[in-house]
PDB file of C-alpha atoms and ligand atoms in Angstrom:
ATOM      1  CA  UNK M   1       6.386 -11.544 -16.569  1.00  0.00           C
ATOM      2  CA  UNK M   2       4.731  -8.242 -15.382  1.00  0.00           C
ATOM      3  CA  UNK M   3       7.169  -5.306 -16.981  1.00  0.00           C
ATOM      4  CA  UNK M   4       7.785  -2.089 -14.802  1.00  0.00           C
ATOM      5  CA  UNK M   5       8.718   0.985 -16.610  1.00  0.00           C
ATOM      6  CA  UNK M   6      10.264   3.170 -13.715  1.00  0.00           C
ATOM      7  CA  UNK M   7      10.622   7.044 -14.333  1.00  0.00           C
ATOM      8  CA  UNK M   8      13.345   7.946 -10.913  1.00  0.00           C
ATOM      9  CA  UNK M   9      16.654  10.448 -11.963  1.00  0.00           C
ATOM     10  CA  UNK M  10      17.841   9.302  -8.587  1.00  0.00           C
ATOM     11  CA  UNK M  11      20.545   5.785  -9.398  1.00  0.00           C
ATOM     12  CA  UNK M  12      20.844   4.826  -5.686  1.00  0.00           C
ATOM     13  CA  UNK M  13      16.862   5.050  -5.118  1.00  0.00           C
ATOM     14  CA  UNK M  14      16.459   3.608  -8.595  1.00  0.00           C
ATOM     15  CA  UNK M  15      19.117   0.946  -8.835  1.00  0.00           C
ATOM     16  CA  UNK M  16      17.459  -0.776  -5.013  1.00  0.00           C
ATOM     17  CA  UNK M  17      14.122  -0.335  -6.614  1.00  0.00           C
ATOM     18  CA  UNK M  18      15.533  -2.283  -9.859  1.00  0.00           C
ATOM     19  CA  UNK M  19      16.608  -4.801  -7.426  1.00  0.00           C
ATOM     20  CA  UNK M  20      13.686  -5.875  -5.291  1.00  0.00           C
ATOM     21  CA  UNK M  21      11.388  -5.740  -8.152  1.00  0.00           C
ATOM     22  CA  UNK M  22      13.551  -7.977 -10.593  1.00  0.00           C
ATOM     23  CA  UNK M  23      13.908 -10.557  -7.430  1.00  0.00           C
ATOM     24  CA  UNK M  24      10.508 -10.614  -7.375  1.00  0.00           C
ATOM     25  CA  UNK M  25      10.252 -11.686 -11.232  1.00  0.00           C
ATOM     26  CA  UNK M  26       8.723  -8.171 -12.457  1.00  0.00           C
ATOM     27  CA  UNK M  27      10.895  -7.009 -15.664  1.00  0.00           C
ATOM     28  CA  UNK M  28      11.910  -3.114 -15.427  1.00  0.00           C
ATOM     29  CA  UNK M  29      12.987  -0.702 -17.611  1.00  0.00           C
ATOM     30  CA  UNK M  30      14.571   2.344 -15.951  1.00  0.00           C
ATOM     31  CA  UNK M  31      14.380   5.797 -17.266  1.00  0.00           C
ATOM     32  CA  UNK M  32      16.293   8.808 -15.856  1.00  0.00           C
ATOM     33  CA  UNK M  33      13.771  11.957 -17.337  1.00  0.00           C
ATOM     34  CA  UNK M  34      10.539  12.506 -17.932  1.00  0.00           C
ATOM     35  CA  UNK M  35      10.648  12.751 -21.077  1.00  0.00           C
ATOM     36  CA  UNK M  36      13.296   9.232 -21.855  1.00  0.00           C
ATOM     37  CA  UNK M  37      10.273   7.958 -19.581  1.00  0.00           C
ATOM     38  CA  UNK M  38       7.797   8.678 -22.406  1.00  0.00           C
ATOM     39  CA  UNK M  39      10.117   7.399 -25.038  1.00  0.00           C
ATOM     40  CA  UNK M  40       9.956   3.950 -23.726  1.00  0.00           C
ATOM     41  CA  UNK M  41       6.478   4.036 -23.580  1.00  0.00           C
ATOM     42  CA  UNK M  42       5.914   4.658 -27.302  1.00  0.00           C
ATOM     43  CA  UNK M  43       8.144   1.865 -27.979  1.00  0.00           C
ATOM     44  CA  UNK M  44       6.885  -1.186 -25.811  1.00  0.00           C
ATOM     45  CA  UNK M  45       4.350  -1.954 -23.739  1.00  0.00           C
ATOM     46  CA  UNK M  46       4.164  -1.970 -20.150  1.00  0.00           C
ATOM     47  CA  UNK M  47       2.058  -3.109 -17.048  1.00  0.00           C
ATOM     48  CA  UNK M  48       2.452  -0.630 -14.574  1.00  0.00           C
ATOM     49  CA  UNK M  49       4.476   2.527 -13.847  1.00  0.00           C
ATOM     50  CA  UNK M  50       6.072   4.022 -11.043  1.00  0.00           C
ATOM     51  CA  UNK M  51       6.940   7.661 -11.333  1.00  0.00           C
ATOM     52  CA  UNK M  52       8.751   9.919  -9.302  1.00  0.00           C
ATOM     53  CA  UNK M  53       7.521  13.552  -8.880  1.00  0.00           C
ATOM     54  CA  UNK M  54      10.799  15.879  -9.017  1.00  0.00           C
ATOM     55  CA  UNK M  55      12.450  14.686 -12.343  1.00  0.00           C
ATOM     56  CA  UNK M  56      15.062  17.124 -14.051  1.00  0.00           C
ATOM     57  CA  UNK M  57      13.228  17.881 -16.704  1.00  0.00           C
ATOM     58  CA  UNK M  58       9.176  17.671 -15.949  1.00  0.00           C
ATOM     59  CA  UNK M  59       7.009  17.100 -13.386  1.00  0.00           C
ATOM     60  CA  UNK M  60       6.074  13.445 -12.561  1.00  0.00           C
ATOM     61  CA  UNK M  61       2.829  15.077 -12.497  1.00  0.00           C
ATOM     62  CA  UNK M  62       3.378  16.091 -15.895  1.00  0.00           C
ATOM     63  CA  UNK M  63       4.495  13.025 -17.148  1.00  0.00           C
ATOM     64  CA  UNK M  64       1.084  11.377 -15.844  1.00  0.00           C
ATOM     65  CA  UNK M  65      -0.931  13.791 -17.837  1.00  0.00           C
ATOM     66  CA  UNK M  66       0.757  12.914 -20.845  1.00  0.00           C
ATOM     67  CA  UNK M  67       0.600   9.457 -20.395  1.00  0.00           C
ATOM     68  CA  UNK M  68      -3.127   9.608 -19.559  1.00  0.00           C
ATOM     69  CA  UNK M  69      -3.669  11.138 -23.023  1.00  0.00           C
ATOM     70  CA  UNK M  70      -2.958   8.064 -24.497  1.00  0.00           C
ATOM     71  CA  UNK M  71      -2.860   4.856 -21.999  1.00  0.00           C
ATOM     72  CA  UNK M  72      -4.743   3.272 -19.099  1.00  0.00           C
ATOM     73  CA  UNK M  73      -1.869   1.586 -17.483  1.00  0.00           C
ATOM     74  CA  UNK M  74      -1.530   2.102 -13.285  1.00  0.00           C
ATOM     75  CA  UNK M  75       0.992   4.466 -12.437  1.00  0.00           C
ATOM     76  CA  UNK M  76       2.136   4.853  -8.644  1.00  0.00           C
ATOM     77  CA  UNK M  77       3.538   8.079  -7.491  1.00  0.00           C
ATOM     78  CA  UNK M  78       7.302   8.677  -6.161  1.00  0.00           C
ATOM     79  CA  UNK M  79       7.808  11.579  -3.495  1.00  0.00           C
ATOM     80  CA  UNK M  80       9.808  13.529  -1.256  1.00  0.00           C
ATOM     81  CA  UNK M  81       7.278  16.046  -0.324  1.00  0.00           C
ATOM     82  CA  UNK M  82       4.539  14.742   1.712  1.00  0.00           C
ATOM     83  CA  UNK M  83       2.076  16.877   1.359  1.00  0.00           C
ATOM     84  CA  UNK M  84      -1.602  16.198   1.270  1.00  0.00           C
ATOM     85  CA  UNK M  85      -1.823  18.596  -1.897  1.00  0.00           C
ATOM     86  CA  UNK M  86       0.406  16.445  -3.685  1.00  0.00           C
ATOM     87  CA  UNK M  87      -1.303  13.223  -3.147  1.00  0.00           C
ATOM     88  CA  UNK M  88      -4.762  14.577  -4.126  1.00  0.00           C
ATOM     89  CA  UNK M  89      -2.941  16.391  -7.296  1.00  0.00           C
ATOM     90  CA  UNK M  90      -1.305  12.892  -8.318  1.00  0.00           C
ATOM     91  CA  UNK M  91      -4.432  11.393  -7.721  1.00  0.00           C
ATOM     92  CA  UNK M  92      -6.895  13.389  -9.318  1.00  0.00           C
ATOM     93  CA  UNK M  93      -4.788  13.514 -12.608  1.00  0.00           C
ATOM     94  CA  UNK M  94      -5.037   9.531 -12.234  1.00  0.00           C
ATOM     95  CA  UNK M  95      -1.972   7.998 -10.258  1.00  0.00           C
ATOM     96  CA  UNK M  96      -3.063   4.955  -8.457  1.00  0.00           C
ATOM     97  CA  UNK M  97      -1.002   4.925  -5.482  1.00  0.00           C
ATOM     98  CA  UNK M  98       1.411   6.837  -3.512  1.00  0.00           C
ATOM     99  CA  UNK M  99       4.513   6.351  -2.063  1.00  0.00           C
ATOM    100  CA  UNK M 100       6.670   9.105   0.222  1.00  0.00           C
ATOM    101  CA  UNK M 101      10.365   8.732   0.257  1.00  0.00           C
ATOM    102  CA  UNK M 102      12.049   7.798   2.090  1.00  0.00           C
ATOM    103  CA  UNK M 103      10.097   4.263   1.736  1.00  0.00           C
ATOM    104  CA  UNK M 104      11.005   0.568   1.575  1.00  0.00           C
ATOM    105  CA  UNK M 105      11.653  -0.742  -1.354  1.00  0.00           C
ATOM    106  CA  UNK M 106       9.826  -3.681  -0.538  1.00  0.00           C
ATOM    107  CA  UNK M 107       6.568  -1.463   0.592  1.00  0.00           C
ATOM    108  CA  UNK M 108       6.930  -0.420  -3.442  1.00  0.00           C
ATOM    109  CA  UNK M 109       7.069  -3.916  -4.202  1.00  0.00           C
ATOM    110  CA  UNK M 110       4.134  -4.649  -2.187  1.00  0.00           C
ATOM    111  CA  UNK M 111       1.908  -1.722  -3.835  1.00  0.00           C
ATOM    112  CA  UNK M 112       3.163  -3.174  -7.406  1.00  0.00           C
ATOM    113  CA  UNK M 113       2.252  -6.587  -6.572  1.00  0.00           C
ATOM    114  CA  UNK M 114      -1.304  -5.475  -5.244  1.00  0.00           C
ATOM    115  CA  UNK M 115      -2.203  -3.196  -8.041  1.00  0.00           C
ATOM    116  CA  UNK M 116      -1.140  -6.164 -10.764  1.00  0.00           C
ATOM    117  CA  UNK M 117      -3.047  -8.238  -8.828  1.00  0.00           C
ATOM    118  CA  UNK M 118      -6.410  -6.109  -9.063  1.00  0.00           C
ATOM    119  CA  UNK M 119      -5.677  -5.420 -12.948  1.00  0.00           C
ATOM    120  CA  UNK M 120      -5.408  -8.916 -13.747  1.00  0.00           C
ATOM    121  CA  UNK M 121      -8.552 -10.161 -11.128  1.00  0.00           C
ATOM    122  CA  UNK M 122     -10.608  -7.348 -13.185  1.00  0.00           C
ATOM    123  CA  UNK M 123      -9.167  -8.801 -16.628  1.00  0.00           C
ATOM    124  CA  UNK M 124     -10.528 -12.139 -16.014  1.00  0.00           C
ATOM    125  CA  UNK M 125     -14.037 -11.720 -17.178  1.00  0.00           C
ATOM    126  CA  UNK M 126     -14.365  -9.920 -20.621  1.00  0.00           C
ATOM    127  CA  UNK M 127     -17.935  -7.739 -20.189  1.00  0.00           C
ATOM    128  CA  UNK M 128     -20.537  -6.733 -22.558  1.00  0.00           C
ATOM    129  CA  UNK M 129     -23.842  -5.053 -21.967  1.00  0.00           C
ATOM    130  CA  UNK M 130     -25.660  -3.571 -24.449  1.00  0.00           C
ATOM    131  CA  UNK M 131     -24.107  -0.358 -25.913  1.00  0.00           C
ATOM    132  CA  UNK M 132     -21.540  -0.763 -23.396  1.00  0.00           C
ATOM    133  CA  UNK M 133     -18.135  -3.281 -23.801  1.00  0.00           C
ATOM    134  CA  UNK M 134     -15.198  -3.423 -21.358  1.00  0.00           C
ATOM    135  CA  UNK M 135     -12.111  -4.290 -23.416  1.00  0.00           C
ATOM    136  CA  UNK M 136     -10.081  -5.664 -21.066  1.00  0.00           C
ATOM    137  CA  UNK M 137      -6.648  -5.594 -23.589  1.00  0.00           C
ATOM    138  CA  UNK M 138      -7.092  -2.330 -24.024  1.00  0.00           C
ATOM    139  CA  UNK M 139      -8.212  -1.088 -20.914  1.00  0.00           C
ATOM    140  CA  UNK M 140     -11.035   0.702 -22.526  1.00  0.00           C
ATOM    141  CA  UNK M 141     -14.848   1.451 -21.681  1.00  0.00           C
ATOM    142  CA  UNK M 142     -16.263   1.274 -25.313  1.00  0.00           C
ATOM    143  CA  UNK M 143     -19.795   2.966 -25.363  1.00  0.00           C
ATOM    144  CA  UNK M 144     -21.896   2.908 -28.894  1.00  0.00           C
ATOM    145  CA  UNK M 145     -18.831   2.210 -30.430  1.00  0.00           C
ATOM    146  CA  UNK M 146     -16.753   5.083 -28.960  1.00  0.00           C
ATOM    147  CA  UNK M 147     -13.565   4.592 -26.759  1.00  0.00           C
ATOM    148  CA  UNK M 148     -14.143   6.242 -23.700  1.00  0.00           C
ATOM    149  CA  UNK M 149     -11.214   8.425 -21.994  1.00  0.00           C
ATOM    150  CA  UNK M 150     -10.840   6.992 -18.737  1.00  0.00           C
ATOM    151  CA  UNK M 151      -8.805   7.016 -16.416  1.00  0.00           C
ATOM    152  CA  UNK M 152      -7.386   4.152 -13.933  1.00  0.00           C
ATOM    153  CA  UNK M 153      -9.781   4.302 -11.193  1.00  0.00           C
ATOM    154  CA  UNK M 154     -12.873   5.377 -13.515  1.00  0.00           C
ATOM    155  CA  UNK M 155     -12.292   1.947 -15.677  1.00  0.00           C
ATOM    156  CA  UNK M 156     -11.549  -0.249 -12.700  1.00  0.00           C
ATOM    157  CA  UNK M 157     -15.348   1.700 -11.112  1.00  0.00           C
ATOM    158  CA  UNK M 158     -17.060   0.957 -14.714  1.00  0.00           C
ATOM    159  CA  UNK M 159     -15.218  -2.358 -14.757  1.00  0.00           C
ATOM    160  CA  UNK M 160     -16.863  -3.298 -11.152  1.00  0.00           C
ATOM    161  CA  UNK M 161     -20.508  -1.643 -12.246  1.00  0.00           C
ATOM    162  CA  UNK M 162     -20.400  -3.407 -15.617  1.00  0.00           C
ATOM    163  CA  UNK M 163     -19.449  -7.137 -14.430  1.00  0.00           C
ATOM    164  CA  UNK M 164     -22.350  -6.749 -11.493  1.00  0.00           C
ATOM    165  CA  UNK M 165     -25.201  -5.321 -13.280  1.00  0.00           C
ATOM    166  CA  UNK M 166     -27.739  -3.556 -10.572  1.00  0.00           C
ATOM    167  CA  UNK M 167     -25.824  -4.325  -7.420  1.00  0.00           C
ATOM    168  CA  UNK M 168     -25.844  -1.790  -5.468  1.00  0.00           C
ATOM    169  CA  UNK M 169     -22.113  -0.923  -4.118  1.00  0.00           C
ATOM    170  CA  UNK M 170     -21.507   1.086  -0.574  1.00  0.00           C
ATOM    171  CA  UNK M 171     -18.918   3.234  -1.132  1.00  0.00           C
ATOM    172  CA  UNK M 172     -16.740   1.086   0.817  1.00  0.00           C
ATOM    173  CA  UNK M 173     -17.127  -1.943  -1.169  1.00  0.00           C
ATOM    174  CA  UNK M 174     -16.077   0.246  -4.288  1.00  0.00           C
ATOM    175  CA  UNK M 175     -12.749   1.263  -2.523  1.00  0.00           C
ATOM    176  CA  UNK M 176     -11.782  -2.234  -2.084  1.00  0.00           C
ATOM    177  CA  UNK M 177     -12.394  -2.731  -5.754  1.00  0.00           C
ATOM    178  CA  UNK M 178     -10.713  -0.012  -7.552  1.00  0.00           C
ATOM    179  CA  UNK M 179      -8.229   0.937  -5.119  1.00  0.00           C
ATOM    180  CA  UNK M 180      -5.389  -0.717  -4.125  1.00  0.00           C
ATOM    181  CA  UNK M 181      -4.833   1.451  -0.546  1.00  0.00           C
ATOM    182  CA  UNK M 182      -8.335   2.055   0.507  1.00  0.00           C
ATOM    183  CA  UNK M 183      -7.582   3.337   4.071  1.00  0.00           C
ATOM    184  CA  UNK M 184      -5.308   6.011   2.365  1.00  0.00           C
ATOM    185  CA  UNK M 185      -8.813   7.349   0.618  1.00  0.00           C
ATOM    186  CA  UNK M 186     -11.822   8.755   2.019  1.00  0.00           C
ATOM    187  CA  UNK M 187     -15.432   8.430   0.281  1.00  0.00           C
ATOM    188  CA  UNK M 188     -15.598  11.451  -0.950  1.00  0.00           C
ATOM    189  CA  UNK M 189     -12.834  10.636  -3.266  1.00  0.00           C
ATOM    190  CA  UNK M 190     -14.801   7.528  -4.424  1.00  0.00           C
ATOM    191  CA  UNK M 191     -17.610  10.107  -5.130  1.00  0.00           C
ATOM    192  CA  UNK M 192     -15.466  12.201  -7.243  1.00  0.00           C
ATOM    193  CA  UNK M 193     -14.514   9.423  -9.146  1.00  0.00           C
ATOM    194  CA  UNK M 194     -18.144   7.951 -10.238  1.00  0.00           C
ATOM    195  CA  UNK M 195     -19.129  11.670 -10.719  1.00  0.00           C
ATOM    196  CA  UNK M 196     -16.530  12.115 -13.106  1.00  0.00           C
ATOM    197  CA  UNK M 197     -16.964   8.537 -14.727  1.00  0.00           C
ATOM    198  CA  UNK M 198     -20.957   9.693 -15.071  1.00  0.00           C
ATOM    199  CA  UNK M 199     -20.056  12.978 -16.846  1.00  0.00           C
ATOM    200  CA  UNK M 200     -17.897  10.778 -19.239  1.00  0.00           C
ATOM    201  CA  UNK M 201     -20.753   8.463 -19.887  1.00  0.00           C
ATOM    202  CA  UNK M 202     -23.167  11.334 -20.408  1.00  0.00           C
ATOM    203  CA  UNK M 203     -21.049  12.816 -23.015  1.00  0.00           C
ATOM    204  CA  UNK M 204     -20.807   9.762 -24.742  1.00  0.00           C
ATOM    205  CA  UNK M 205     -24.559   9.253 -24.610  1.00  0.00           C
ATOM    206  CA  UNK M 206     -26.070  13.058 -24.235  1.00  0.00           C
ATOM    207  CA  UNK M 207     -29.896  12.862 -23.283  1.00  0.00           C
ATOM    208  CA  UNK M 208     -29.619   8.983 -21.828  1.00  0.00           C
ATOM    209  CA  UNK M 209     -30.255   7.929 -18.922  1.00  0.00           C
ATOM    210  CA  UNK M 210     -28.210   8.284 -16.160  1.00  0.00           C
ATOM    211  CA  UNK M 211     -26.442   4.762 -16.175  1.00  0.00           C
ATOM    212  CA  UNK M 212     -24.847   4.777 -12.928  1.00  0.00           C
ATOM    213  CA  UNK M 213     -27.770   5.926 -10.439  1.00  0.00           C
ATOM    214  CA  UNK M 214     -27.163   7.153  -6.666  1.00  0.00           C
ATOM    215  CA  UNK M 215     -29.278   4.882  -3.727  1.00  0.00           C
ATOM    216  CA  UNK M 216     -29.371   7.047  -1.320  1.00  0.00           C
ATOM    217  CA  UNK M 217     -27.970   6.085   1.714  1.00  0.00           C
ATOM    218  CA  UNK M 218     -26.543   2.582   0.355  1.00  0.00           C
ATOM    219  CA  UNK M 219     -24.515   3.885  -2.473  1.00  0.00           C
ATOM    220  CA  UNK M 220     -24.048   3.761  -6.415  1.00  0.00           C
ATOM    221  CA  UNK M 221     -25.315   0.683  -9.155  1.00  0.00           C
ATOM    222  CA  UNK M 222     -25.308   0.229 -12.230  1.00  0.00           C
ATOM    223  CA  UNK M 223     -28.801  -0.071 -14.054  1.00  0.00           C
ATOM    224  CA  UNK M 224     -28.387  -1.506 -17.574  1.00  0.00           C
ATOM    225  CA  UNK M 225     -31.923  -0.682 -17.967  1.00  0.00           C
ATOM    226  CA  UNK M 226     -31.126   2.682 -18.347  1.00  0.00           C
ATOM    227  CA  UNK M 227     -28.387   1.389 -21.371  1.00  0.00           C
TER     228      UNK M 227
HETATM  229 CA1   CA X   1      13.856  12.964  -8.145  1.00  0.00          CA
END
């Protein structure tokens, strides 16, 4: 059973949220504050969290950063504000989704069953090439030994490159992979995502190759010769 940690001070938004995603056999724990949020999450482990923005005591956005320090897990964004600043913030500091209040509870649902879906399809297939292992328990991108600090959408990229050595990926095709809206995100976005996934790899490996190399005009692949 998939378990939910959900970070909402609101009870009425929280307790219908609780609802539709126990009916649909998820398991949730509910926290109130940011910082009860983080509590839970040194205690147990979860699959996925859904975190709203304006809590009482910190920042959703906040809360993400702290959470990044230390876990991979998905985390989809609660708001009231719709702004297009806030959904590039929350995703640049590695939230996987978005969602605007007022939404459906079900359209949650829906996001939470589609992200669970991609992080179990990408689970599937342990990887290993060369200096470079996926460790699909962890969620980590182990290079030469190191751990690698990614983030959601930089493993789920390096998960895709790694399991399709030297296919070359359109930018399109590597939207449908790592992300769970992809009409919601433009290319460029995808760019800024491998570019920061390359400078990660690079400073794992200074004075390698470049392991994830540009074809211009088709898009990115990874070339294990250059492992
Ligand atoms: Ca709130």
């Amino acid at each position: 059973m998939p378990r939910i940690l959900l970070v909402e001070d609101e009870p009425a938004i929280a307790d219908t949220l609780v609802y539709v995603l126990e009916s649909e056999c998820h398991q949730v724990s509910h926290a109130l504050t940011g910082g009860d949020g983080l509590g839970l999450l040194e205690k147990s482990s979860y699959d996925l969290v859904i975190l709203d923005v304006g809590l009482p005591d910190m920042t959703g956005f906040d809360v993400c950063r702290k959470i990044r320090e230390k876990y991979q897990l998905p985390i989809i964004f609660l708001t009231a504000r719709d702004g297009e600043l806030d959904r590039v913030l929350g995703l640049e500091i590695g939230g996987d989704d978005y969602v605007t209040k007022p939404f459906s509870p079900r359209e949650v649902a829906a996001r939470v069953r589609a992200i669970l879906r991609r992080t179990s399809a990408v689970q599937a297939q342990p990887v290993e090439s060369k200096g470079l292992t996926i460790d699909d328990s962890t969620k980590r991108v182990v290079c030469d030994g190191k751990s690698l600090d990614l983030t959601a959408h930089e493993f789920k990229l390096a998960a895709v490159f790694l399991k399709y050595p030297g296919q070359v990926f359109s930018r399109d095709q590597l939207l449908d992979h790592a992300w769970d809206d992809p009409g919601a995100v433009t290319d460029r976005t995808v760019d800024a995502h491998v570019k920061s996934l390359r400078a990660k790899l690079r400073a794992a490996r200074p004075g390698a190759e470049e392991m994830i190399t540009t074809r211009r005009g088709l898009g990115y692949a990874y070339s294990p010769e250059n492992d």
